[in-house]
mmCIF file with all atom_site columns, C-alpha atoms in Angstrom:
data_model
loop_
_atom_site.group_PDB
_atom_site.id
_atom_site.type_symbol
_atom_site.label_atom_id
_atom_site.label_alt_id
_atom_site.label_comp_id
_atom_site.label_asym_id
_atom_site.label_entity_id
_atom_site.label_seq_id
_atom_site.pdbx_PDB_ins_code
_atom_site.Cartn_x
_atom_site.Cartn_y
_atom_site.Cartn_z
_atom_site.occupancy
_atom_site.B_iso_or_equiv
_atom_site.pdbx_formal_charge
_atom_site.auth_seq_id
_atom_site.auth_comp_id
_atom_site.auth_asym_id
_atom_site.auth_atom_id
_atom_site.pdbx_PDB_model_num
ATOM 1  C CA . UNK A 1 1  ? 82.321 133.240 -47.302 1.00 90.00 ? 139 UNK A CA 1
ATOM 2  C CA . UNK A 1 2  ? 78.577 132.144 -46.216 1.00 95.00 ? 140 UNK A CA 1
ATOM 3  C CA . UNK A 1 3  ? 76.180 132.340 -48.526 1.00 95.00 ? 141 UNK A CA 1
ATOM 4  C CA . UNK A 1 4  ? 72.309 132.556 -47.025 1.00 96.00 ? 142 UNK A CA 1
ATOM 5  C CA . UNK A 1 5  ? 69.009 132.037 -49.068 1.00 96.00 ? 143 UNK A CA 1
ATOM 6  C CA . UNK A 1 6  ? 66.599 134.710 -47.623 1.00 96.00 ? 144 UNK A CA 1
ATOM 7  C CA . UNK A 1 7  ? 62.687 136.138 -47.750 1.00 96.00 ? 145 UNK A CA 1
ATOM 8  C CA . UNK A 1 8  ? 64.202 139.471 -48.966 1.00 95.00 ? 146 UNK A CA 1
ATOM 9  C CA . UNK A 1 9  ? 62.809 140.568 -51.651 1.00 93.00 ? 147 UNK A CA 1
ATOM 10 C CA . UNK A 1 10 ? 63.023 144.231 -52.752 1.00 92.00 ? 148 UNK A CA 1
ATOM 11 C CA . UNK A 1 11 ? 65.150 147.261 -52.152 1.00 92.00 ? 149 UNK A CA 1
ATOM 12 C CA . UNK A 1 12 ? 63.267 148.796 -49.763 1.00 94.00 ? 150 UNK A CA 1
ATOM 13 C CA . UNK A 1 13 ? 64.255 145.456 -47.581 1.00 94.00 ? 151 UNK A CA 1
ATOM 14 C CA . UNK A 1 14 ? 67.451 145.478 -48.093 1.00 94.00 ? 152 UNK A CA 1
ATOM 15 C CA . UNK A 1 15 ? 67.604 148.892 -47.019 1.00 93.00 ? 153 UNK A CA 1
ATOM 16 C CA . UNK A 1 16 ? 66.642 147.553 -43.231 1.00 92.00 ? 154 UNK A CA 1
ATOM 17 C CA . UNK A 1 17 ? 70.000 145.430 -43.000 1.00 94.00 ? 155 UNK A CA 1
ATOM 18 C CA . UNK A 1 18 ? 72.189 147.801 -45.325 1.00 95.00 ? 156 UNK A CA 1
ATOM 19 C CA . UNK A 1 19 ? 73.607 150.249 -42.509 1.00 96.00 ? 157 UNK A CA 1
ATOM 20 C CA . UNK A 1 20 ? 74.354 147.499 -40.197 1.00 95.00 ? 158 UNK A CA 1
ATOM 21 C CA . UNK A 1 21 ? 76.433 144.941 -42.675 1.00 96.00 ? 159 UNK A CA 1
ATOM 22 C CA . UNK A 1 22 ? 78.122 148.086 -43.957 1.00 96.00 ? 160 UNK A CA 1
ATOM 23 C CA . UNK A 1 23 ? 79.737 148.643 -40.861 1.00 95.00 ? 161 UNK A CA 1
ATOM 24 C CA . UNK A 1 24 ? 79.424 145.002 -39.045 1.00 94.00 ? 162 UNK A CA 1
ATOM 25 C CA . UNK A 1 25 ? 80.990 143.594 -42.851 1.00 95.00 ? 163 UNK A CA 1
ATOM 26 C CA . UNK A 1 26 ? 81.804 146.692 -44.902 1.00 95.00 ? 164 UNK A CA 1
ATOM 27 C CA . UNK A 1 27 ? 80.584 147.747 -48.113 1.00 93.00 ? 165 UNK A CA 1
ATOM 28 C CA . UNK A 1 28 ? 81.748 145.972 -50.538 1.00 95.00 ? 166 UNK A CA 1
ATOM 29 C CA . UNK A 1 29 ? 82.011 142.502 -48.297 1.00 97.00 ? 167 UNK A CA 1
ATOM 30 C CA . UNK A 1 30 ? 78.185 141.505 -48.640 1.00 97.00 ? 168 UNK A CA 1
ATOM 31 C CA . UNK A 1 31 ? 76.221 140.939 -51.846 1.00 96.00 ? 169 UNK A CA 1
ATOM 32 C CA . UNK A 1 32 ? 72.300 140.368 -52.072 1.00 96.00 ? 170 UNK A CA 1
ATOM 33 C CA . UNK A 1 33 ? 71.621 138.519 -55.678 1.00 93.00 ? 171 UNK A CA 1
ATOM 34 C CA . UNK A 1 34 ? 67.595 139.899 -55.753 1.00 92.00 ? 172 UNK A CA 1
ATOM 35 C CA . UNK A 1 35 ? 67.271 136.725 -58.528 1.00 92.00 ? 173 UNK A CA 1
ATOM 36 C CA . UNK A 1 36 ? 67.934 133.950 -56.054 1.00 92.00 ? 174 UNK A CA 1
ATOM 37 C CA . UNK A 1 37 ? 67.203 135.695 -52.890 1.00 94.00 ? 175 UNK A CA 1
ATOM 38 C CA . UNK A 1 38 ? 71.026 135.056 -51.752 1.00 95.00 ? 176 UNK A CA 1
ATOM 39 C CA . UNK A 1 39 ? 72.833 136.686 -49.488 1.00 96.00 ? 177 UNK A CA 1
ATOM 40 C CA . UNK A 1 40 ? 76.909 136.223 -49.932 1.00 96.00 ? 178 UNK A CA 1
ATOM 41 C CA . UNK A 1 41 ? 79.223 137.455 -46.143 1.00 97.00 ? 179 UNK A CA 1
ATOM 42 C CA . UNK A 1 42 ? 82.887 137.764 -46.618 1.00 96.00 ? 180 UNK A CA 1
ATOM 43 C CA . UNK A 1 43 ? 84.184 137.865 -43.100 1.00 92.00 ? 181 UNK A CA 1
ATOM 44 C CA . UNK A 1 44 ? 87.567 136.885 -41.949 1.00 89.00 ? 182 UNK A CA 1
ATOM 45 C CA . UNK A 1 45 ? 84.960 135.827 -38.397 1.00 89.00 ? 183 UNK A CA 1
ATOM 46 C CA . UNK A 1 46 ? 82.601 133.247 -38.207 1.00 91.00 ? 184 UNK A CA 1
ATOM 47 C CA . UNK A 1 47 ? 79.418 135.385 -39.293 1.00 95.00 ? 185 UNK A CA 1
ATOM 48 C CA . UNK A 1 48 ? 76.119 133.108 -39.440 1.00 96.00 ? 186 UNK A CA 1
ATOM 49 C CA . UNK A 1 49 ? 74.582 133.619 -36.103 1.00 96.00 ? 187 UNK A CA 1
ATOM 50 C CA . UNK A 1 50 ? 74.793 137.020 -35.981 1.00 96.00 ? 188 UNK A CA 1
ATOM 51 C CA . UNK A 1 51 ? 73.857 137.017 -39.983 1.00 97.00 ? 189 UNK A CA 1
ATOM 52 C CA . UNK A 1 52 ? 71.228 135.177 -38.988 1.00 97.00 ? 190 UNK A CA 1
ATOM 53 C CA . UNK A 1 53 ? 70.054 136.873 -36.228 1.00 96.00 ? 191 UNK A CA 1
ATOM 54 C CA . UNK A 1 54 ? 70.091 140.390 -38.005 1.00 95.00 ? 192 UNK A CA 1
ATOM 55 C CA . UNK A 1 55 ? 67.727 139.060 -40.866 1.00 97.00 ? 193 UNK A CA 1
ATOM 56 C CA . UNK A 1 56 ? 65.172 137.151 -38.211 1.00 96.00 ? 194 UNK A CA 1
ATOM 57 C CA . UNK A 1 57 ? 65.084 140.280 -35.632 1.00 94.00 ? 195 UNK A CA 1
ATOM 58 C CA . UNK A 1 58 ? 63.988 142.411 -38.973 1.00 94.00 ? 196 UNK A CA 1
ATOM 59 C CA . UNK A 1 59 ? 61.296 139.693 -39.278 1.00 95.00 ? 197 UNK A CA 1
ATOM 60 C CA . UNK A 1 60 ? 63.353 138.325 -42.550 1.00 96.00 ? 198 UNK A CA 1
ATOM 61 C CA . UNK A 1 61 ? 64.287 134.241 -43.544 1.00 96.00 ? 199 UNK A CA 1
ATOM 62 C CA . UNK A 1 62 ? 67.590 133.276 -43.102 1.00 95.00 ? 200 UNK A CA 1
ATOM 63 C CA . UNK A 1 63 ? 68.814 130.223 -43.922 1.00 95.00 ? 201 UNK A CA 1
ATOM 64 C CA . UNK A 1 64 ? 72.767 129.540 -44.102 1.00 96.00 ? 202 UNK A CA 1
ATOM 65 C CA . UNK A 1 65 ? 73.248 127.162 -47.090 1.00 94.00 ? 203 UNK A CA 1
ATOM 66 C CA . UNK A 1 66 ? 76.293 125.075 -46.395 1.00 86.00 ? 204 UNK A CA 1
ATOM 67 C CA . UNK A 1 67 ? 76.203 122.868 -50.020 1.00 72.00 ? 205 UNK A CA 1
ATOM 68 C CA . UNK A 1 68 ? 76.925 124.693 -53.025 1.00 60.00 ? 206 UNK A CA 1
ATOM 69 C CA . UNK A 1 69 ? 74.280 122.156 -54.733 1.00 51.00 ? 207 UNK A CA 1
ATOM 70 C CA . UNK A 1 70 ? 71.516 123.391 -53.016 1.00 51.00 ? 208 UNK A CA 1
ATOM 71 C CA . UNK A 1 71 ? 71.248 126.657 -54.847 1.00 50.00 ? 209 UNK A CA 1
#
């Protein structure tokens, strides 16, 4: 799992990356957490760069956080 903290901040944004992580990850394999701005990625495939790049071409944040403490 990778968890990301993000500039998303409403549904209407996460409706630009929804279609795409539905099919790249699959439904219920990604998680947004509106509270926190945190994006969770189960992937059985390293995922961040292209995580990252998906958020940052749609002109979002994307920041993989790699220590549970920093949440």
């Amino acid at each position: 799992m990778a968890i990301f903290k993000t500039s998303l901040k409403d549904k209407q944004d996460l409706t630009a990356i929804e279609p795409v992580f539905n099919i790249l990850f699959g439904e219920k394999n990604w998680l947004f957490v509106f509270e926190d701005k945190l994006l969770r990625v189960m992937s059985s495939v390293p995922c961040v760069d292209v995580v990252r790049h998906l958020l940052h071409e749609r002109g979002f944040f994307c920041e993989e956080i790699t220590s549970y403490s920093a949440i």
